[in-house]
CSV table of C-alpha atoms and ligand atoms in Angstrom, one decimal:
chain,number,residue,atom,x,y,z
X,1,UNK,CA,0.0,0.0,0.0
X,2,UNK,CA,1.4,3.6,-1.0
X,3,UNK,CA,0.9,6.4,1.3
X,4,UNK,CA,0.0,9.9,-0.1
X,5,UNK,CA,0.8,12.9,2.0
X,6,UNK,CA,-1.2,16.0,0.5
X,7,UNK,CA,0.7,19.1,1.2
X,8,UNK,CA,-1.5,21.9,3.1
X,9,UNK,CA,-3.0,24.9,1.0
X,10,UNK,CA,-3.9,28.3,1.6
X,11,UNK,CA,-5.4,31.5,-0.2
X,12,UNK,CA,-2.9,34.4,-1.0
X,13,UNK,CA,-3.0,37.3,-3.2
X,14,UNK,CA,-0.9,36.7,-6.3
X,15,UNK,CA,1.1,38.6,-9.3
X,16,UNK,CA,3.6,36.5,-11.0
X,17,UNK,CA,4.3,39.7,-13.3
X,18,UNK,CA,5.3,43.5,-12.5
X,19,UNK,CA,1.6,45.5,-13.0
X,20,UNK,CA,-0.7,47.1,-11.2
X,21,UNK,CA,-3.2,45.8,-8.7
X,22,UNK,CA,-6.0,44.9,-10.8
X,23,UNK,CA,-3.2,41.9,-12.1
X,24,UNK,CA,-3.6,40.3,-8.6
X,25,UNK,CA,-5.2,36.9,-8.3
X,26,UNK,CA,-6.5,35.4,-5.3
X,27,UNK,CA,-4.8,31.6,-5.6
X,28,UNK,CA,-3.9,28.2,-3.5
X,29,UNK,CA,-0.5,27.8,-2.6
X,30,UNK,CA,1.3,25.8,-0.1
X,31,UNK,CA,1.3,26.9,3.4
X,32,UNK,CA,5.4,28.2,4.0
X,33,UNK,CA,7.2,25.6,6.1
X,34,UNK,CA,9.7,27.2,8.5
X,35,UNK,CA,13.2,27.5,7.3
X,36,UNK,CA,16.2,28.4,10.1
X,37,UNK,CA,15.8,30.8,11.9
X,38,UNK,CA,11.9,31.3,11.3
X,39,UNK,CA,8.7,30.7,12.5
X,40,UNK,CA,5.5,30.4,10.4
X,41,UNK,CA,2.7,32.7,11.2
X,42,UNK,CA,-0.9,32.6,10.7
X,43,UNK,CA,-1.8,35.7,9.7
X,44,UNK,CA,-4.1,38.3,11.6
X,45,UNK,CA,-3.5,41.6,9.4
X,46,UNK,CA,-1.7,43.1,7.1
X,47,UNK,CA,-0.6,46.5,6.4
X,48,UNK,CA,0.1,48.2,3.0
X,49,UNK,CA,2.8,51.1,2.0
X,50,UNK,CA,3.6,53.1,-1.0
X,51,UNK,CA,6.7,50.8,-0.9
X,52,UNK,CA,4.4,47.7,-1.8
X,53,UNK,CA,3.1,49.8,-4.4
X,54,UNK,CA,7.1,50.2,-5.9
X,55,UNK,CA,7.5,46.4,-5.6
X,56,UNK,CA,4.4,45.6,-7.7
X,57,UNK,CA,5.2,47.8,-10.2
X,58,UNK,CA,8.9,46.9,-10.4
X,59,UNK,CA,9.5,50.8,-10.2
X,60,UNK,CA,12.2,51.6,-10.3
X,61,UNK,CA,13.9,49.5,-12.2
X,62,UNK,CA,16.6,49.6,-9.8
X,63,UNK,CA,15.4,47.4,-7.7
X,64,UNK,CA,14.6,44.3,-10.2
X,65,UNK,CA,18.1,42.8,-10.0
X,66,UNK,CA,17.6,43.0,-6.2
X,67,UNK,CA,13.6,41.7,-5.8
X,68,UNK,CA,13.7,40.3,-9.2
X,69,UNK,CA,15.0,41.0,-12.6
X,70,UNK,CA,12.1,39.8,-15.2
X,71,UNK,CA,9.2,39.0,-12.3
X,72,UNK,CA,8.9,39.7,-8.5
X,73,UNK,CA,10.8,37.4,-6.5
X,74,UNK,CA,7.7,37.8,-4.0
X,75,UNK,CA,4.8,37.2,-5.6
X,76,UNK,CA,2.3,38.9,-2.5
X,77,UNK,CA,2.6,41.7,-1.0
X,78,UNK,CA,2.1,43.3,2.2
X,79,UNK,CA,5.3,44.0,4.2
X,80,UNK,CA,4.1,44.3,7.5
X,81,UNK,CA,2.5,41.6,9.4
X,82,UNK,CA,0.8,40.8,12.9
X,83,UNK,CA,0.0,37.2,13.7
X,84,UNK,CA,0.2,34.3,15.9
X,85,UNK,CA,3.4,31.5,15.8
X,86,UNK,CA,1.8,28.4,14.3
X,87,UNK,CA,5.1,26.4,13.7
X,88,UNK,CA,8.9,27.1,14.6
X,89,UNK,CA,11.4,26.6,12.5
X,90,UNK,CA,15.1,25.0,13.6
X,91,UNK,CA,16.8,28.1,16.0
X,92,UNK,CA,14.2,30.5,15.7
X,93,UNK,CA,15.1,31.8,18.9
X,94,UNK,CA,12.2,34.6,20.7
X,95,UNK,CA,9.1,33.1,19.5
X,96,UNK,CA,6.8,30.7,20.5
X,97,UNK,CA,4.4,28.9,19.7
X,98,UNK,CA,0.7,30.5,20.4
X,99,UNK,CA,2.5,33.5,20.4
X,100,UNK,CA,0.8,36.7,19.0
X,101,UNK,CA,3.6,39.2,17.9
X,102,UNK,CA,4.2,41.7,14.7
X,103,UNK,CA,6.8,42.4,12.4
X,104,UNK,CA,8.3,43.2,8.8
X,105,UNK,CA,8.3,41.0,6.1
X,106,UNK,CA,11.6,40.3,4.1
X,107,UNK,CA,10.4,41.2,0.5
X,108,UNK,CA,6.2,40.5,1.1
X,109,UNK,CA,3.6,38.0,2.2
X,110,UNK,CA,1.1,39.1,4.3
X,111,UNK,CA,-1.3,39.0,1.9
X,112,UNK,CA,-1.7,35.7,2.4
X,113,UNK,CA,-3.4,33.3,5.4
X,114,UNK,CA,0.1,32.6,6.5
X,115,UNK,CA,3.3,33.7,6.1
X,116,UNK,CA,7.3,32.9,7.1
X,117,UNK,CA,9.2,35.3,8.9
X,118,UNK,CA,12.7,35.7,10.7
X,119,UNK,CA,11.6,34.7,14.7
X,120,UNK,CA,14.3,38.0,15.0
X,121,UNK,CA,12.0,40.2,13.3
X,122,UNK,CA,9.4,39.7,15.7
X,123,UNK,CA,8.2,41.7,18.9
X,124,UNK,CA,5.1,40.2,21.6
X,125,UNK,CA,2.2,42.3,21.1
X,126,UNK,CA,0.3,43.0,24.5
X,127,UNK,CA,-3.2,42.2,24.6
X,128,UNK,CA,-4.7,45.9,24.7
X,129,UNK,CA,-3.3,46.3,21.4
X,130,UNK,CA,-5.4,45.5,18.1
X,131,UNK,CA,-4.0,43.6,15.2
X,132,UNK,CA,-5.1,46.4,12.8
X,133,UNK,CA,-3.3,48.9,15.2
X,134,UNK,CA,0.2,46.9,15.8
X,135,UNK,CA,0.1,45.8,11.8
X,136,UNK,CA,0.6,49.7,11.0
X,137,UNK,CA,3.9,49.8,13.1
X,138,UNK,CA,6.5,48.0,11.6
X,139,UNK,CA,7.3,50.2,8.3
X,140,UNK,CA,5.8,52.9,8.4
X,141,UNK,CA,6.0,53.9,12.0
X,142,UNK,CA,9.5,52.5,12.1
X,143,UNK,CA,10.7,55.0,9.2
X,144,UNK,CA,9.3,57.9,11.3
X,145,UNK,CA,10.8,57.3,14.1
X,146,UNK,CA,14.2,56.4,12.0
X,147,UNK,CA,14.0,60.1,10.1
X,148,UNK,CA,13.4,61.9,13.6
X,149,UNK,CA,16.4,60.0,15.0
X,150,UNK,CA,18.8,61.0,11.6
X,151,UNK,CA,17.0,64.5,12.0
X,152,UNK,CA,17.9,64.4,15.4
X,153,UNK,CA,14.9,65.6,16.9
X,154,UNK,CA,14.3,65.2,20.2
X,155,UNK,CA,18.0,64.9,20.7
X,156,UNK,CA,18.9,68.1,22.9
X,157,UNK,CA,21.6,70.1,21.2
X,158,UNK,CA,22.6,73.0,23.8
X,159,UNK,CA,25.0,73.7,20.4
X,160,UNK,CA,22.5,75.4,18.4
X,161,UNK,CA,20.2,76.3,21.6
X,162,UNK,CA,21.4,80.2,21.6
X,163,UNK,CA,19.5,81.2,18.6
X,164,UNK,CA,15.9,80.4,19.9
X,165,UNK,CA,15.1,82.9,21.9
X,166,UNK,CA,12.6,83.9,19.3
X,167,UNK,CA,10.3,80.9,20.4
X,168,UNK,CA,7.5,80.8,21.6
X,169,UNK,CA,7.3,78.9,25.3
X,170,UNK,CA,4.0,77.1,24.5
X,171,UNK,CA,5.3,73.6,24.5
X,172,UNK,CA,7.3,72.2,26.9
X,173,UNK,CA,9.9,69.5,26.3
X,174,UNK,CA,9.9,66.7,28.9
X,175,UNK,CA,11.4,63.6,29.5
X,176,UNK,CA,9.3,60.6,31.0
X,177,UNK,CA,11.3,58.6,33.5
X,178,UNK,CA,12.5,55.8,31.1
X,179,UNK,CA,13.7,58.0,28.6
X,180,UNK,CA,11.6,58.2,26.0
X,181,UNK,CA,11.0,61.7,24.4
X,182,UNK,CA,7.9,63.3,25.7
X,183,UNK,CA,6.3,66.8,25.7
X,184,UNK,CA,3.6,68.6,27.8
X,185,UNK,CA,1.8,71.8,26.9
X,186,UNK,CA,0.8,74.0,28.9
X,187,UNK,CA,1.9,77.6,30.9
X,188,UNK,CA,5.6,77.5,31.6
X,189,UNK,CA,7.8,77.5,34.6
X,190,UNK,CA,10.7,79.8,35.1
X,191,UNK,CA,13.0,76.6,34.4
X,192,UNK,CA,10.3,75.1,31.5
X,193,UNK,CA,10.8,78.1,30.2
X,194,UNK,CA,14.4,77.9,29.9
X,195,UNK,CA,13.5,74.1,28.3
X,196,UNK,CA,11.3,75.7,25.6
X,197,UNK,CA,13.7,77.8,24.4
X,198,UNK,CA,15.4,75.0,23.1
X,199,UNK,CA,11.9,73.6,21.5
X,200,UNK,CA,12.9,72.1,17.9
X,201,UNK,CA,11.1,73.1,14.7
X,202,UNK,CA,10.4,70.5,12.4
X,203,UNK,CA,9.0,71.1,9.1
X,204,UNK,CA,7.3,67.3,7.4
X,205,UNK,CA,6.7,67.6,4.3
X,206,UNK,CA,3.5,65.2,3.3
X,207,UNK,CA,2.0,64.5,7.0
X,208,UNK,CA,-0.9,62.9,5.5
X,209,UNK,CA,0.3,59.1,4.6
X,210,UNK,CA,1.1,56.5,6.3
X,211,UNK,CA,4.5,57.6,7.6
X,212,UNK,CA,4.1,61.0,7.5
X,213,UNK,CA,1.1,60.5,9.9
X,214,UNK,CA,3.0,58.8,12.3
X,215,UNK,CA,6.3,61.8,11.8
X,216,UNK,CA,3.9,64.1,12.6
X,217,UNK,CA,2.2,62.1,16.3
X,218,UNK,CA,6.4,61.5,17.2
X,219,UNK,CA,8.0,64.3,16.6
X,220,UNK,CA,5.4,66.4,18.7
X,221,UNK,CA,5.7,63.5,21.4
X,222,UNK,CA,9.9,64.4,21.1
X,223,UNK,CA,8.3,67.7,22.1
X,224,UNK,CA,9.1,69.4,18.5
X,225,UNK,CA,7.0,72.3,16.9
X,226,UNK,CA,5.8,70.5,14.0
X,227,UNK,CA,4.8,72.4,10.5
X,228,UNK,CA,3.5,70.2,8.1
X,229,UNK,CA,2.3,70.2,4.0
X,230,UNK,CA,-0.5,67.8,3.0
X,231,UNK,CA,-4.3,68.5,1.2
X,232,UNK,CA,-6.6,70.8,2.7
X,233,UNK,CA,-9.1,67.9,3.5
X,234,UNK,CA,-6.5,66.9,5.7
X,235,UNK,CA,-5.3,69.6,7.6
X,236,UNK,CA,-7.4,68.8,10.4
X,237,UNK,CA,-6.3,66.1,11.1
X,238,UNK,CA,-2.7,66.5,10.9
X,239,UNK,CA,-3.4,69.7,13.4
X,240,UNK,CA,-5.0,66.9,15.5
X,241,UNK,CA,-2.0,64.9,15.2
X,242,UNK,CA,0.5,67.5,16.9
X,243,UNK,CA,0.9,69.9,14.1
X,244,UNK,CA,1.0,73.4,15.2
X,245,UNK,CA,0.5,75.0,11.0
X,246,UNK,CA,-0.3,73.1,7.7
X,247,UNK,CA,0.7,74.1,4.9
X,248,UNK,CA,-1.6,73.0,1.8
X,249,UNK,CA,0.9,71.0,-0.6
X,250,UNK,CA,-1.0,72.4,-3.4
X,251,UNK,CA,-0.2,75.7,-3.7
X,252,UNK,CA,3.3,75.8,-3.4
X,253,UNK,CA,3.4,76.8,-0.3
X,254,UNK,CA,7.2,76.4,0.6
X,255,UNK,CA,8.1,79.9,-1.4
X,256,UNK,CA,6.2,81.8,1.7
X,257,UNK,CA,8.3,80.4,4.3
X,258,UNK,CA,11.2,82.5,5.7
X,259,UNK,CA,15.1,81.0,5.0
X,260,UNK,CA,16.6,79.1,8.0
X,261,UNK,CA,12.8,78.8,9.9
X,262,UNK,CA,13.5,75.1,10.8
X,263,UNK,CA,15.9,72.9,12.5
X,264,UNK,CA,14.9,69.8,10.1
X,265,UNK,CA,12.9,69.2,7.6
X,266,UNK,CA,11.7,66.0,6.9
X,267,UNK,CA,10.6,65.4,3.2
X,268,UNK,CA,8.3,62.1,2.8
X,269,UNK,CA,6.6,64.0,-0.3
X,270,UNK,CA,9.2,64.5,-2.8
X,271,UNK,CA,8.9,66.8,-5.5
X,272,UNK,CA,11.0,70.0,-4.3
X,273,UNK,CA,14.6,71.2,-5.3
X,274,UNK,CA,17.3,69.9,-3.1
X,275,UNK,CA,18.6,73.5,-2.8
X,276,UNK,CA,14.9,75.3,-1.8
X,277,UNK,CA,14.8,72.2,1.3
X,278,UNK,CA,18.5,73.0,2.6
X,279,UNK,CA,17.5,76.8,2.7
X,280,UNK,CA,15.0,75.9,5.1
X,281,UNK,CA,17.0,74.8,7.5
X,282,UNK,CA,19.1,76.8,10.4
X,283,UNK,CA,22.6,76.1,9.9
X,284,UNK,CA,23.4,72.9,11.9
X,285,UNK,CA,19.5,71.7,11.0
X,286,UNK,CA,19.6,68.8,8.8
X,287,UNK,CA,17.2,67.8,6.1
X,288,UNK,CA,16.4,64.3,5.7
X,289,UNK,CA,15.3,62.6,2.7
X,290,UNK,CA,12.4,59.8,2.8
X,291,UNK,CA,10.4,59.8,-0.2
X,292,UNK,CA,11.4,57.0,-2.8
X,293,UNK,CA,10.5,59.5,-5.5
X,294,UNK,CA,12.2,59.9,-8.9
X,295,UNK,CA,12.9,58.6,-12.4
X,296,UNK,CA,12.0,55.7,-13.7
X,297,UNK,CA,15.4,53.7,-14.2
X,298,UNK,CA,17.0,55.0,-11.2
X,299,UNK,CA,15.1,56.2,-8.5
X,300,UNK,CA,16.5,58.4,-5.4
X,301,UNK,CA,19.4,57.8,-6.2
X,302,UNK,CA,20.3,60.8,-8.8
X,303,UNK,CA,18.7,63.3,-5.9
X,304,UNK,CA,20.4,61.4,-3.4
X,305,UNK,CA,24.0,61.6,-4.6
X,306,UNK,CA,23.1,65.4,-5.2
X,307,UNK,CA,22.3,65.7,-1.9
X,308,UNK,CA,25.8,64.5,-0.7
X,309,UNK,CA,27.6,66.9,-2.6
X,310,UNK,CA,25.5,69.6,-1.5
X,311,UNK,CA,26.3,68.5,2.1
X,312,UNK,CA,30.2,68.7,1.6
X,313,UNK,CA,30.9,72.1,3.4
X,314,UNK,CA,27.5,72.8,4.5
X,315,UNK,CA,26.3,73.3,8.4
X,316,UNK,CA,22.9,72.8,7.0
X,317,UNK,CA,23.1,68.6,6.1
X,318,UNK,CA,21.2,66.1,3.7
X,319,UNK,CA,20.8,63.0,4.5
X,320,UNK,CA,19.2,60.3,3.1
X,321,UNK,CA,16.7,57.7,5.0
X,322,UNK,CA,16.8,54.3,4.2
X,323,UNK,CA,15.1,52.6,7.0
X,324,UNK,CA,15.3,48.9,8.0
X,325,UNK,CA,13.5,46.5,10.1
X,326,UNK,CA,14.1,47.3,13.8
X,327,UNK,CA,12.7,45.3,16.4
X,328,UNK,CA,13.7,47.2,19.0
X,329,UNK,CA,12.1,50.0,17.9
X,330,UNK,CA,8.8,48.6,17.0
X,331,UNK,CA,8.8,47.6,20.4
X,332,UNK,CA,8.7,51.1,21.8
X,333,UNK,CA,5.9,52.2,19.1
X,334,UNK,CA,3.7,49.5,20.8
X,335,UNK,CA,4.5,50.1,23.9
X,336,UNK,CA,3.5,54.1,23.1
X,337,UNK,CA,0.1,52.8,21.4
X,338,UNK,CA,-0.3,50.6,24.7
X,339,UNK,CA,-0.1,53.4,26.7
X,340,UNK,CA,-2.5,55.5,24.5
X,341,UNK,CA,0.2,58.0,23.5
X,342,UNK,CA,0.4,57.0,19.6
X,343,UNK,CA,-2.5,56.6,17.4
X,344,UNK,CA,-1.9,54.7,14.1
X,345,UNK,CA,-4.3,56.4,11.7
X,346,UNK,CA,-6.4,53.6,9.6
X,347,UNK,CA,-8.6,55.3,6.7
X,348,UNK,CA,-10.0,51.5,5.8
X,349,UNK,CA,-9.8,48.0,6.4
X,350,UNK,CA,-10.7,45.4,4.1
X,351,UNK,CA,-12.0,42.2,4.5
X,352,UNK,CA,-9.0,39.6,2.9
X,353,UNK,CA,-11.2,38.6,0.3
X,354,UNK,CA,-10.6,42.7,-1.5
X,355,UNK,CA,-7.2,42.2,-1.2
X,356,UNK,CA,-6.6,43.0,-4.9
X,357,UNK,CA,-9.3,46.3,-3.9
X,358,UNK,CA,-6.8,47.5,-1.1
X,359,UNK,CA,-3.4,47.5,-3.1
X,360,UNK,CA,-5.3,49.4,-5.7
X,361,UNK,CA,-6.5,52.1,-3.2
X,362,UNK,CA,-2.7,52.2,-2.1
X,363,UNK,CA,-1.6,52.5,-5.9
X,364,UNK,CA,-3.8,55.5,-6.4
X,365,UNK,CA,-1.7,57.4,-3.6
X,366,UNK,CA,-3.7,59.4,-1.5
X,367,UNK,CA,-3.9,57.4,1.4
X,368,UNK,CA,-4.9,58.8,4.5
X,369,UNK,CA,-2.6,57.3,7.3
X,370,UNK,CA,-2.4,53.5,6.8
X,371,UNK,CA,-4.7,50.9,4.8
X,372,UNK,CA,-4.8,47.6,6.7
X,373,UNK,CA,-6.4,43.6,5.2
X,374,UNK,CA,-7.5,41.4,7.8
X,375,UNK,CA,-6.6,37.8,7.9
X,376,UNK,CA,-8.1,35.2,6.3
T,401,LIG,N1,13.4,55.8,2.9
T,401,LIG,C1,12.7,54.8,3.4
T,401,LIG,O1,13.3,53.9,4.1
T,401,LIG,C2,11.2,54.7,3.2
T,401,LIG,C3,10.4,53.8,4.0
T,401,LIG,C4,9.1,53.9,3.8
T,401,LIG,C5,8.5,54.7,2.8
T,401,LIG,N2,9.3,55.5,2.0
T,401,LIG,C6,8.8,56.4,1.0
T,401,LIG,O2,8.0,57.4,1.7
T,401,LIG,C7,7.0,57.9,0.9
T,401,LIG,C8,5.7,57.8,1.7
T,401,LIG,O3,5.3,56.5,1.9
T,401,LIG,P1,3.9,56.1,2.5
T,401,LIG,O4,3.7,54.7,2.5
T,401,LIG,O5,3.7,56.9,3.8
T,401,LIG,O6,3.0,56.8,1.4
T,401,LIG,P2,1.4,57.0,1.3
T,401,LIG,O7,0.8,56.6,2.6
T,401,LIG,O8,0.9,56.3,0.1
T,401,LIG,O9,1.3,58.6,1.1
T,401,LIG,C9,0.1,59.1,0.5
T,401,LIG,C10,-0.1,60.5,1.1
T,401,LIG,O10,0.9,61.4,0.6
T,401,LIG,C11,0.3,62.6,0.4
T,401,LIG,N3,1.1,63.4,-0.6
T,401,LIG,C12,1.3,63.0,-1.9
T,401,LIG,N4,2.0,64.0,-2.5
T,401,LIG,C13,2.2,64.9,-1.6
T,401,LIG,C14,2.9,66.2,-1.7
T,401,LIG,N5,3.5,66.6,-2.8
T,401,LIG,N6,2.9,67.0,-0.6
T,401,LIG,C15,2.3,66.5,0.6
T,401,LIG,N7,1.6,65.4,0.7
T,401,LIG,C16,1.6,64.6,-0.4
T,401,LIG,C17,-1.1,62.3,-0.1
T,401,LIG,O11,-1.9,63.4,0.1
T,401,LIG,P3,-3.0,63.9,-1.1
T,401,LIG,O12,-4.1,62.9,-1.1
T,401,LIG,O13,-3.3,65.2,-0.6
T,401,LIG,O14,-2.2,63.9,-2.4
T,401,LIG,C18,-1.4,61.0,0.7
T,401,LIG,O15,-2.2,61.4,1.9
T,401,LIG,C19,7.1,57.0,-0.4
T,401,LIG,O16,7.8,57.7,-1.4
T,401,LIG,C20,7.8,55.8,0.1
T,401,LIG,O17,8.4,55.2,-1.0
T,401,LIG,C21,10.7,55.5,2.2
């Protein structure tokens, strides 16, 4: 008598080609089986980012030699994932199974019912926080926090505190006990008041999305004045978020602003001269660069080579941000969502079965804040 193993299925989303997102399929494919080092999840939610957006397209074409040269190399998307440990692969050390944790995705997958990961990747989520809620963290609050850190905001520099007398005392830097950046508002003592003359100003250039929302929430929390540009049908809520003036990203509105107003700028947006962003800045501020915008063949990279040279000599710096997957910094996100002091921003979740739906809404680009697919 033969025996006759059937190997387990599941539903992802699939594009075997570089398109758009009406190209994806919703097929059967074998269920991953853990590799070293990983643990297989079953998947609770997704999250989806412009960068998914670049994948599927293949754009630019940059990155095919890297996530694959004639078709993607990972055939579903969704980069950031929370789910529970449903097998553990040899020396996947942290994880367990039963385990309900979040994390980013090497290349894709979570638009699928489960999905491999690095155990490494992985942070615990505690129970008062929602899968939809922890599945925004991973990318797109992880850049924000990595552009504040290379802008150094909320990183006390008494080196260019002398020029900021001109502030106004409204906000009040703090630190909480553990360290983490904090700010309260609020009249001022005679000492807060010495704090608030050192109060950062940070202008983010295209608040709205899903990083820019969370840029916005931290670097007010670091106890920055935040400026930010996005649409008008949005500049509530990015004035609910912690920014103090929106700018509509419409109407140019850059030209208005005085030279040397801010000690970063953070640009997520894209679109404006290298040269026009550095003169914002106070010498010693520091632009940082987040946006993957550019030509077709190349990408960022043209604007960020420019941006190097344009930073030899300067006090007022470029830098590009190229953010990677860091645990321990998605673990202080959740902690600040635990504690009710970060809100990831959803405009819509979809049911798994409009997977294809939510990549497209995504692809159009005006995402408000995040767009998160449940599990299957
Ligand atoms: N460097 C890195 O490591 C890294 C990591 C993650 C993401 N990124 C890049 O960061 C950018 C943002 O990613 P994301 O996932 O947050 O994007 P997203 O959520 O898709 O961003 C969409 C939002 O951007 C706004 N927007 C578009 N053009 C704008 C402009 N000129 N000025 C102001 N706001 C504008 C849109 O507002 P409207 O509806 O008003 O147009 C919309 O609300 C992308 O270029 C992505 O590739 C880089």
């Amino acid at each position: 008598m033969t025996e006759t193993t059937t190997t387990p299925m599941m539903p992802a989303w699939r594009r075997e080609t570089y398109g758009p997102a009406d190209g994806f399929r919703l097929e059967q494919i074998p269920v991953p089986v853990p590799r070293r080092g990983e643990v297989v999840l079953r998947v609770e939610a997704t999250s989806l980012n412009a960068g998914d957006v670049r994948l599927m397209l293949g754009d630019p074409l940059l990155v095919r030699p890297i996530y694959g040269l004639t078709k993607p190399k990972h055939p579903v998307r969704g980069m950031e994932v929370v789910g529970t440990v449903v097998a553990v692969g040899p020396q996947a050390i942290g994880a367990e199974l039963g385990e309900r944790v979040v994390g980013e995705l090497v290349g894709g997958g979570g638009l699928a019912s489960h999905v491999a990961v690095p155990a490494s990747r992985l942070v615990p989520i505690r129970p008062d926080v929602t899968a939809e809620a922890a599945a925004c963290l991973p990318v797109a609050g992880g850049t924000a926090w990595q552009a504040l850190d290379l802008a150094g905001i909320g990183i006390r520099s008494d080196r260019r505190s002398d020029r900021r007398s001109d502030r106004s005392p409204d906000r009040v830097p703090d630190r909480r006990s553990d360290g983490t950046p904090g700010h309260r508002s609020g009249t001022a003592s005679a000492g807060a008041v010495r704090d608030a003359a050192r109060v950062q100003r940070v202008l983010i250039l295209g608040a709205s999305g899903g990083v820019g929302t969370f840029a916005v929430q931290l670097a007010a929390l670091r106890g920055a004045e935040v400026w930010a540009t996005c649409g008008e049908r949005n500049a509530r809520l990015v004035e609910h978020l912690g920014a103090v003036r929106t700018l509509d990203h419409r109407r140019s509105p850059l030209a208005e602003l005085p030279a040397a107003h801010f000690d970063a700028v953070i640009d997520i947006a894209g679109g404006v001269g290298l040269r026009e962003l550095q003169n914002l800045v106070a010498p010693g501020g520091t632009v940082v660069l987040v946006t993957g915008d550019g030509g077709p063949v190349l990408g960022p990279i043209p604007r960020m080579l420019k941006a190097a040279l344009l930073s030899i000599g300067s006090s007022r710096r470029i830098r590009p941000c190229a953010a990677s997957p860091r645990p321990e910094i998605l673990a202080k996100l959740l902690e600040l969502v635990s504690e009710g002091r970060l809100t990831p921003v959803i405009e819509r979740e979809y049911p798994f079965e409009e997977g294809a739906a939510a990549l497209a809404h995504v692809e159009a680009g005006h995402t408000v804040g995040k767009v998160v697919v449940r599990g299957a």
